[in-house]
Coordinates of N, CA and C in Angstrom, one line a residue:
X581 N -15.1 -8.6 -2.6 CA -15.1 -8.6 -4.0 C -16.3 -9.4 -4.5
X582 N -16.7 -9.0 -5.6 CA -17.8 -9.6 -6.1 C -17.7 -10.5 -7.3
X583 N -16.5 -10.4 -8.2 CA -15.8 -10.9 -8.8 C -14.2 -10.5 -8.5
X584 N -14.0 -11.9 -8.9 CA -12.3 -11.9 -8.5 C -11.4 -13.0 -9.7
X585 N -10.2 -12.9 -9.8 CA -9.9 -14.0 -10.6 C -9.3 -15.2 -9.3
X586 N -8.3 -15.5 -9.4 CA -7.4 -16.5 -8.6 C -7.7 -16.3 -7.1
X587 N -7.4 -14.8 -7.0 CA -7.1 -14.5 -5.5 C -8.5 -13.4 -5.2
X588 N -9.3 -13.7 -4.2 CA -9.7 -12.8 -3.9 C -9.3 -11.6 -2.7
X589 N -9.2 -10.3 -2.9 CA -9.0 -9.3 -2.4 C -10.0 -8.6 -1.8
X590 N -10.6 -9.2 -0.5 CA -11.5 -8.1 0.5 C -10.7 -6.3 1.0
X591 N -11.7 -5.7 0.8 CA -10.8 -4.5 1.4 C -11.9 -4.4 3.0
X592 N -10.4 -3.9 4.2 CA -11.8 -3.7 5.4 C -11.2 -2.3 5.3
X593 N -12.5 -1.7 5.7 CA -12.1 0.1 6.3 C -12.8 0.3 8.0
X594 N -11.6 0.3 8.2 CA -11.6 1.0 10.1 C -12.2 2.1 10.2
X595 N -12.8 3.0 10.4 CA -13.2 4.4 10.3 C -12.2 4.8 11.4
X596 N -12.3 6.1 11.5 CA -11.6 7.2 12.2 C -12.8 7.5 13.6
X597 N -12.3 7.6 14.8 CA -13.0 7.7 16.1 C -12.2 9.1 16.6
X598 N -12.0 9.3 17.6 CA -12.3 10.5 18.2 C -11.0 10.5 18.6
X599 N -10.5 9.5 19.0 CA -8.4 8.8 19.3 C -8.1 8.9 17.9
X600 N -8.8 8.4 16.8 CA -8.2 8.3 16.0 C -8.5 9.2 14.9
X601 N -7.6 9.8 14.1 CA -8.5 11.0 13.7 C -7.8 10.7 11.7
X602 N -7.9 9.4 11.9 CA -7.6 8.8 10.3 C -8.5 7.8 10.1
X603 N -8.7 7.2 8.8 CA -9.5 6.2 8.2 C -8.3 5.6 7.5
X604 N -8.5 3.6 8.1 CA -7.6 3.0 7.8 C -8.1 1.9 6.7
X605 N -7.9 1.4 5.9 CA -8.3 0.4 4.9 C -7.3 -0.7 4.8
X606 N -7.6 -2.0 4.9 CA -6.5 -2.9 5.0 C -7.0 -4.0 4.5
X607 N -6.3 -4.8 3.5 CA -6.4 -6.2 2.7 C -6.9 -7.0 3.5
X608 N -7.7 -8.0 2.9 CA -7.5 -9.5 3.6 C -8.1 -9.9 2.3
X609 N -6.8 -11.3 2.5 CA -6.8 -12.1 1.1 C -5.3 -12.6 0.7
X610 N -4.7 -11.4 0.7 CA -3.3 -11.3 0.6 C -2.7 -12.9 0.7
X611 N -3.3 -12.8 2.2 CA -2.3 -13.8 3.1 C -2.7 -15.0 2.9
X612 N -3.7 -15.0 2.3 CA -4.0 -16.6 1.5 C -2.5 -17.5 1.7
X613 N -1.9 -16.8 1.1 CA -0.5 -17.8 0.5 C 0.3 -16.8 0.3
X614 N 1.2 -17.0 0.7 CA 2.8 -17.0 0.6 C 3.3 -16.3 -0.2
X615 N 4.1 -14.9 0.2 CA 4.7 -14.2 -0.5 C 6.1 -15.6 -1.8
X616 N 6.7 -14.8 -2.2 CA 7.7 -15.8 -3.2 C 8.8 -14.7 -2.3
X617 N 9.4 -15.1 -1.2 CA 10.8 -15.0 -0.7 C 11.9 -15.4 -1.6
X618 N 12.8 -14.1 -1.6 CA 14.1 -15.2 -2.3 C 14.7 -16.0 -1.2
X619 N 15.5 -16.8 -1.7 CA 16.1 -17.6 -0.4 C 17.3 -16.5 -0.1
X620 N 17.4 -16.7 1.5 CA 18.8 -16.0 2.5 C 17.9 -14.4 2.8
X621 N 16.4 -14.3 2.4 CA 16.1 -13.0 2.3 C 15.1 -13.2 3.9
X622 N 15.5 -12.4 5.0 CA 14.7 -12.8 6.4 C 13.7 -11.3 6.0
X623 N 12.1 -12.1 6.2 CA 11.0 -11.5 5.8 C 9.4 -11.6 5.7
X624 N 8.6 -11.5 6.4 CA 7.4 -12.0 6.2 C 7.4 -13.0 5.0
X625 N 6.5 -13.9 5.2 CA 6.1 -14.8 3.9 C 4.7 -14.4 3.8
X626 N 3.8 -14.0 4.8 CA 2.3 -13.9 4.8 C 2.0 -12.5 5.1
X627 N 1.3 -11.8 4.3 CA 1.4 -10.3 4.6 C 0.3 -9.9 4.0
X628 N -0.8 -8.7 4.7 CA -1.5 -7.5 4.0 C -1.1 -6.1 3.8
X629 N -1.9 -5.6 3.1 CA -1.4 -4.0 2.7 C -2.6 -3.3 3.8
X630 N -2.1 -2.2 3.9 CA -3.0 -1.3 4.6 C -2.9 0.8 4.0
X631 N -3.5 1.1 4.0 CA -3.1 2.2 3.7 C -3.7 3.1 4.7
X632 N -3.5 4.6 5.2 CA -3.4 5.5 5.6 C -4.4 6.7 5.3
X633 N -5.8 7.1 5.4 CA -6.4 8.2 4.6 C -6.9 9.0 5.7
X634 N -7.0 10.3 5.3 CA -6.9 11.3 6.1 C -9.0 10.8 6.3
X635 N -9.1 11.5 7.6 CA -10.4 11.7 8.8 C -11.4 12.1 7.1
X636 N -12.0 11.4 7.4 CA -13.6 11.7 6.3 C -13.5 11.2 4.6
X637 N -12.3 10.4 4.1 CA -12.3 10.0 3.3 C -13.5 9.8 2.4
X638 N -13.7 10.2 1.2 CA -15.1 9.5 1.2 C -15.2 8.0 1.1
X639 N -16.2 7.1 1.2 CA -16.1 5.6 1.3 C -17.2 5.2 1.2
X640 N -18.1 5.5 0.0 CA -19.2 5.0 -0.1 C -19.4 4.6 -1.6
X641 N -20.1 3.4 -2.1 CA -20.1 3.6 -3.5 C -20.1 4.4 -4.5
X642 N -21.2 5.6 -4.5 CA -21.0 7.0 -5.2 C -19.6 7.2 -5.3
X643 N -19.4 7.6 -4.3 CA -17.9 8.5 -4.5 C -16.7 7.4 -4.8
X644 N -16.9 6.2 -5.0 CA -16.2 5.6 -5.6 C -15.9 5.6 -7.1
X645 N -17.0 5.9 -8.0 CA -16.9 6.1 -9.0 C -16.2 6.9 -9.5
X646 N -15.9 7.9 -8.6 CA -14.7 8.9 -9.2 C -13.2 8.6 -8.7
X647 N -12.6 8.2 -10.0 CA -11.5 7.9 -9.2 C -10.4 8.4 -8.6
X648 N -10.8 9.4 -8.1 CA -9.7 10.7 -7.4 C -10.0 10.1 -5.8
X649 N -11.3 8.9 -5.6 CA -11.9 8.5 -4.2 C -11.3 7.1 -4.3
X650 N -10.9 6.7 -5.3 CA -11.1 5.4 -5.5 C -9.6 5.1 -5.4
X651 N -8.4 5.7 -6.0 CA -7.5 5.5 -6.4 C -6.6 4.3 -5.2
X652 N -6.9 5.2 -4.2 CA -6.1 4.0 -2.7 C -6.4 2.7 -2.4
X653 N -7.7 2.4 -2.9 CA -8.1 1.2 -2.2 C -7.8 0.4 -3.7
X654 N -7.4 0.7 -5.2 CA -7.2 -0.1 -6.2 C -5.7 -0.2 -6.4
X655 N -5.3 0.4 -5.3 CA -3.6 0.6 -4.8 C -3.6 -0.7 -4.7
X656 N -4.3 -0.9 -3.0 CA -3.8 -1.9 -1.9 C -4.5 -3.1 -3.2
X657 N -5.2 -3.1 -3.7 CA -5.7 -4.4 -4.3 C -4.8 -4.5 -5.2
X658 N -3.8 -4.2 -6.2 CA -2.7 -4.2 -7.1 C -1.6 -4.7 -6.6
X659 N -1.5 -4.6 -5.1 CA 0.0 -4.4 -4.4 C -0.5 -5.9 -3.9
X660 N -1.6 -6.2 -3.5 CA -2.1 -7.8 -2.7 C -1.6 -8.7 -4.2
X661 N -2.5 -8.4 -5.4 CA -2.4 -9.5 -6.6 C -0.9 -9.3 -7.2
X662 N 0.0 -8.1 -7.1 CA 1.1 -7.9 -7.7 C 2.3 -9.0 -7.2
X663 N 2.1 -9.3 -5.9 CA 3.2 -9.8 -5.1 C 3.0 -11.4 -6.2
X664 N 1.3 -11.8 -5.9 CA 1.4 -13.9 -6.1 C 1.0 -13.4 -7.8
X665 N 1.0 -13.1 -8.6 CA 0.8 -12.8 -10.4 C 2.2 -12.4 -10.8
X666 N 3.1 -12.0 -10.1 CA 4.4 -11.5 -10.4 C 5.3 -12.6 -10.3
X667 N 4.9 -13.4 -8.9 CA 5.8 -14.4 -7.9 C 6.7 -13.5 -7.2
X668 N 6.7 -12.5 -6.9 CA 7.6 -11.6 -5.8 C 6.7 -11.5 -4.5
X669 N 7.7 -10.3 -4.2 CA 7.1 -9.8 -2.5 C 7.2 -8.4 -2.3
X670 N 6.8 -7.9 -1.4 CA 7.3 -7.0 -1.1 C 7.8 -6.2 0.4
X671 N 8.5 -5.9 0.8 CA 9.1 -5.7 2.7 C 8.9 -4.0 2.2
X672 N 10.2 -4.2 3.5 CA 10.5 -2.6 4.0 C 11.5 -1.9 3.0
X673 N 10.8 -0.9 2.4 CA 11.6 0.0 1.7 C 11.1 -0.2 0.4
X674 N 10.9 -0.8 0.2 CA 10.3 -1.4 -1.6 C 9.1 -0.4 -2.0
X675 N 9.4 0.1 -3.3 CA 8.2 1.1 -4.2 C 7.5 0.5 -5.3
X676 N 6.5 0.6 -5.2 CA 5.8 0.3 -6.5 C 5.2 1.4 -6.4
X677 N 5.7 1.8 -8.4 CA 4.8 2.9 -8.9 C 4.0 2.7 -10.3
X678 N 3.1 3.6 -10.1 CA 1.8 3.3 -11.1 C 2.7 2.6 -12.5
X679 N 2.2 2.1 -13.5 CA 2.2 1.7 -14.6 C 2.4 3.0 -15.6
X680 N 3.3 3.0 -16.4 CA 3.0 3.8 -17.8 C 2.3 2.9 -18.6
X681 N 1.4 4.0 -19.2 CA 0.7 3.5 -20.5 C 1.6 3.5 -21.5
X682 N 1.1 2.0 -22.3 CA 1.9 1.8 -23.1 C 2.6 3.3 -24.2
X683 N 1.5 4.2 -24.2 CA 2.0 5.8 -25.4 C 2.7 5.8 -24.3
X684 N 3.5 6.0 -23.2 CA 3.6 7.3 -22.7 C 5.4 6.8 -22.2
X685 N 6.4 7.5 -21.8 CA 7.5 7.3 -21.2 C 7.4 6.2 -20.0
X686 N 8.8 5.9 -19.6 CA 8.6 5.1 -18.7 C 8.2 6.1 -17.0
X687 N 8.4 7.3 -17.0 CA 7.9 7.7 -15.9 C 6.7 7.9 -15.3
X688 N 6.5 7.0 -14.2 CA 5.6 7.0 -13.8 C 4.4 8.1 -13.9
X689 N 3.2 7.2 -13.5 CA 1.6 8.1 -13.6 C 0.9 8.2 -12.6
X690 N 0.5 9.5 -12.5 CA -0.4 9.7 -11.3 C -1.6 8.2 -11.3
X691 N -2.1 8.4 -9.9 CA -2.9 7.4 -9.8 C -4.0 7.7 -10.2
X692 N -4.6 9.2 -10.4 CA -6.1 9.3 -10.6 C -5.6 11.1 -11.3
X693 N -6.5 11.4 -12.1 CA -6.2 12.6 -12.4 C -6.6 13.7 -11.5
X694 N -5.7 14.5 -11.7 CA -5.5 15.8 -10.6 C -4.7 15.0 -9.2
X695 N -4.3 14.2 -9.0 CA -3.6 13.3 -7.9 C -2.3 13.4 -8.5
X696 N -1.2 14.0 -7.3 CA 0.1 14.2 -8.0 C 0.6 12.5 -7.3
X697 N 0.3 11.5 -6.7 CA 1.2 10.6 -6.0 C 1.0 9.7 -7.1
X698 N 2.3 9.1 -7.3 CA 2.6 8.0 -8.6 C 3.2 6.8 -7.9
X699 N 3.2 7.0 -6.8 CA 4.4 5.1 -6.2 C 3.9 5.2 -4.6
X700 N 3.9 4.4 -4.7 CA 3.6 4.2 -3.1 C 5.2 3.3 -2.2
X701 N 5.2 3.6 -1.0 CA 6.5 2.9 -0.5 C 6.2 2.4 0.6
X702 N 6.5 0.9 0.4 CA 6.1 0.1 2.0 C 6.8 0.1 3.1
X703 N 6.4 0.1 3.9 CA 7.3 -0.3 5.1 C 6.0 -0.2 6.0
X704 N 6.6 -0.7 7.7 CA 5.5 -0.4 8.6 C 4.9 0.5 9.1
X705 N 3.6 0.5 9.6 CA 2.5 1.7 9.7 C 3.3 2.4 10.8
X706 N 4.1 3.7 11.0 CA 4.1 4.5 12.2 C 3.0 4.9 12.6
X707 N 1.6 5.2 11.9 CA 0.4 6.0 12.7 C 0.2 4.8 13.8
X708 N 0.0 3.3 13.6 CA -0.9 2.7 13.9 C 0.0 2.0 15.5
X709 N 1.1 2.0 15.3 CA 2.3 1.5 16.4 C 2.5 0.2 15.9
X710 N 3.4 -0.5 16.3 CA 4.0 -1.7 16.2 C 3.1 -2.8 16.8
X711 N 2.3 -2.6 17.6 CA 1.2 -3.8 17.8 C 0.4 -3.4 16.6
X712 N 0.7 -2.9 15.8 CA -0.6 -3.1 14.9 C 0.2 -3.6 13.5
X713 N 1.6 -4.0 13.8 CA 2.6 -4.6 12.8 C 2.3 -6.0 12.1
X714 N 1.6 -6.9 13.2 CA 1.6 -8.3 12.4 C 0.4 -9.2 13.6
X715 N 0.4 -10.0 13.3 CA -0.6 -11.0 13.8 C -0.7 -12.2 13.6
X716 N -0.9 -13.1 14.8 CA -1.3 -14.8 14.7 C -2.5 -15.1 14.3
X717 N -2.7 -16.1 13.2 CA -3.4 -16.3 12.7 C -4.3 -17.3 13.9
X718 N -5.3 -18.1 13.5 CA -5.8 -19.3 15.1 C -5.0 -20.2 14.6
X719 N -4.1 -21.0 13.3 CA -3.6 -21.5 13.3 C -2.0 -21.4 13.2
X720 N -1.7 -20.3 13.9 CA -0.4 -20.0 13.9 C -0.1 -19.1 13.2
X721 N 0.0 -19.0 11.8 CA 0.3 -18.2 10.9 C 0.5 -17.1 11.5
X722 N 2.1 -16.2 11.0 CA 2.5 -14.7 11.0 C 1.9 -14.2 9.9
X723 N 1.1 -13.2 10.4 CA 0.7 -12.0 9.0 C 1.2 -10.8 9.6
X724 N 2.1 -10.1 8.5 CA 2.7 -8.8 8.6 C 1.6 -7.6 8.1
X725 N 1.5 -7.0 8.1 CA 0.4 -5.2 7.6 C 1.7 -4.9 7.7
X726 N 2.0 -4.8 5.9 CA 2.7 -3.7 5.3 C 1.7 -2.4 5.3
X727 N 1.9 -1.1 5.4 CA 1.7 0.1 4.5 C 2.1 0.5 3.8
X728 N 1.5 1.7 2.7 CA 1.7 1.6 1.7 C 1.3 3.2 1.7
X729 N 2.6 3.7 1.5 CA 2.5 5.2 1.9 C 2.6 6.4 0.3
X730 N 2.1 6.8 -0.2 CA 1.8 7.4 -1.5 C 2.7 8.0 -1.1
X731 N 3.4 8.2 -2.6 CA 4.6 9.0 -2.9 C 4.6 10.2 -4.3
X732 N 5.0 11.3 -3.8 CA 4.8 12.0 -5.5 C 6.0 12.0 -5.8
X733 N 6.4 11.8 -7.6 CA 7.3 11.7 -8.3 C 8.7 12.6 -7.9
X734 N 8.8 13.1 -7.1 CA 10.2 13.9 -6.6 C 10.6 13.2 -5.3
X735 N 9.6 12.3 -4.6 CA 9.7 12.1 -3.5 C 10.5 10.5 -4.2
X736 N 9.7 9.5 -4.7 CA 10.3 8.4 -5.2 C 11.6 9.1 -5.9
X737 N 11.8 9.6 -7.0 CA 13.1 9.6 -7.5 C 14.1 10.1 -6.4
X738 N 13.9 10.7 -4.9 CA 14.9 10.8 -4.6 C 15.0 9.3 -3.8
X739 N 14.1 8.9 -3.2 CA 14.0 7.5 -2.5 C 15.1 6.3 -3.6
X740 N 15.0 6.6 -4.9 CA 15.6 6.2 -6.0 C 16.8 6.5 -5.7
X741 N 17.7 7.3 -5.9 CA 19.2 7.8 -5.9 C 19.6 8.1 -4.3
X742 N 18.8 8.2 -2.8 CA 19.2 8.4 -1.9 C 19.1 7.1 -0.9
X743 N 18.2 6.3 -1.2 CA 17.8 5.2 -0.2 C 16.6 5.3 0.8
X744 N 16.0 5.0 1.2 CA 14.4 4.9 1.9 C 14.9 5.7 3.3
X745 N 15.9 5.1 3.8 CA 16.3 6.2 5.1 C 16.5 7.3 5.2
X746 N 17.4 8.1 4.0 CA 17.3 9.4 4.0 C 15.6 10.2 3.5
X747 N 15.1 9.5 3.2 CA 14.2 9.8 2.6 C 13.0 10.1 3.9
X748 N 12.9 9.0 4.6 CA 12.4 9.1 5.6 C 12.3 9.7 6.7
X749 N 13.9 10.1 7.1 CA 14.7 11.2 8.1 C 14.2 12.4 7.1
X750 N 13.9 12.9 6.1 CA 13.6 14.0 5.2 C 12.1 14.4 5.6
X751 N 10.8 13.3 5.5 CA 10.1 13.6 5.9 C 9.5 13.6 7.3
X752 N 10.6 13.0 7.8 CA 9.9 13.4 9.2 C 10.9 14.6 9.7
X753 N 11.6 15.0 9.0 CA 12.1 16.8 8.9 C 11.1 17.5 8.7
X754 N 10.3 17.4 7.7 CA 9.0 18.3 7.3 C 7.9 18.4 7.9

């Protein structure tokens, strides 16, 4: 970042190789400090976001300017500042969805226009496997890599009334 307020939010992008046929983007900054745990809740305290983008993303300044390119990576930086500006957290199963504008109903908004995904849902990366779940810091510290998996508005409202597991057993039906 070039400007930042309190917290600064680096984004890194992994490219996609020849094993890997995705482009991965993942916070650092997050983990500055300490999620806001309720107490009796067992859960990372120190954690980045990462997101998921299909082989050739665009990822260059230009095409940042549009924000149909842009929308993922101002995801993961909302979901980094939302957790310590709120004093929450976020684990496994938890959605955050875009913001309504103040005109508009409380149901959620696509992230960029022509983009049907409005919420994103965390839990851990299945692309990336479970060693790619968390990490020692050189001073010890656990940092968790949440993902942050885009959701379109039928997919959250059922995640809403059914729970993240059926939801999940649903798309990996499809």
């Amino acid at each position: 970042e070039i400007i930042s307020d309190d917290l600064t939010i680096d984004l890194i992008h992994v490219g996609s190789t020849l094993y890997r046929g995705f482009e991965v983007v993942v916070t650092s900054g997050m983990s500055a400090m300490p999620m806001n745990i309720p107490p009796g809740v067992q859960a990372p305290a120190f954690a980045e976001v990462l997101t998921i983008l299909p082989k050739g993303w665009p990822m260059t300044k230009d095409a940042f300017m549009d924000e149909r390119n842009y929308w993922p990576l101002r995801l993961l930086k909302d979901i980094a500042r939302y957790t310590h500006h709120e004093q929450t957290w976020i684990g496994y199963g938890h959605t955050v969805a875009m913001a309504a504008s103040p005109e508009s109903t409380d149901q959620p908004q696509p992230y960029a226009p022509g983009i049907e995904f409005c919420a994103a849902l965390i839990m851990p990366s299945l692309s990336l496997g479970q060693k790619a779940w968390s990490m020692k810091t050189a001073d010890g510290k656990e940092v968790f890599f949440w993902c942050a998996v885009p959701l379109h508005k039928k997919e959250l409202q059922f995640k809403m009334e059914h729970g993240v597991d059926p939801l999940l057993d649903l798309m990996d039906k499809h």
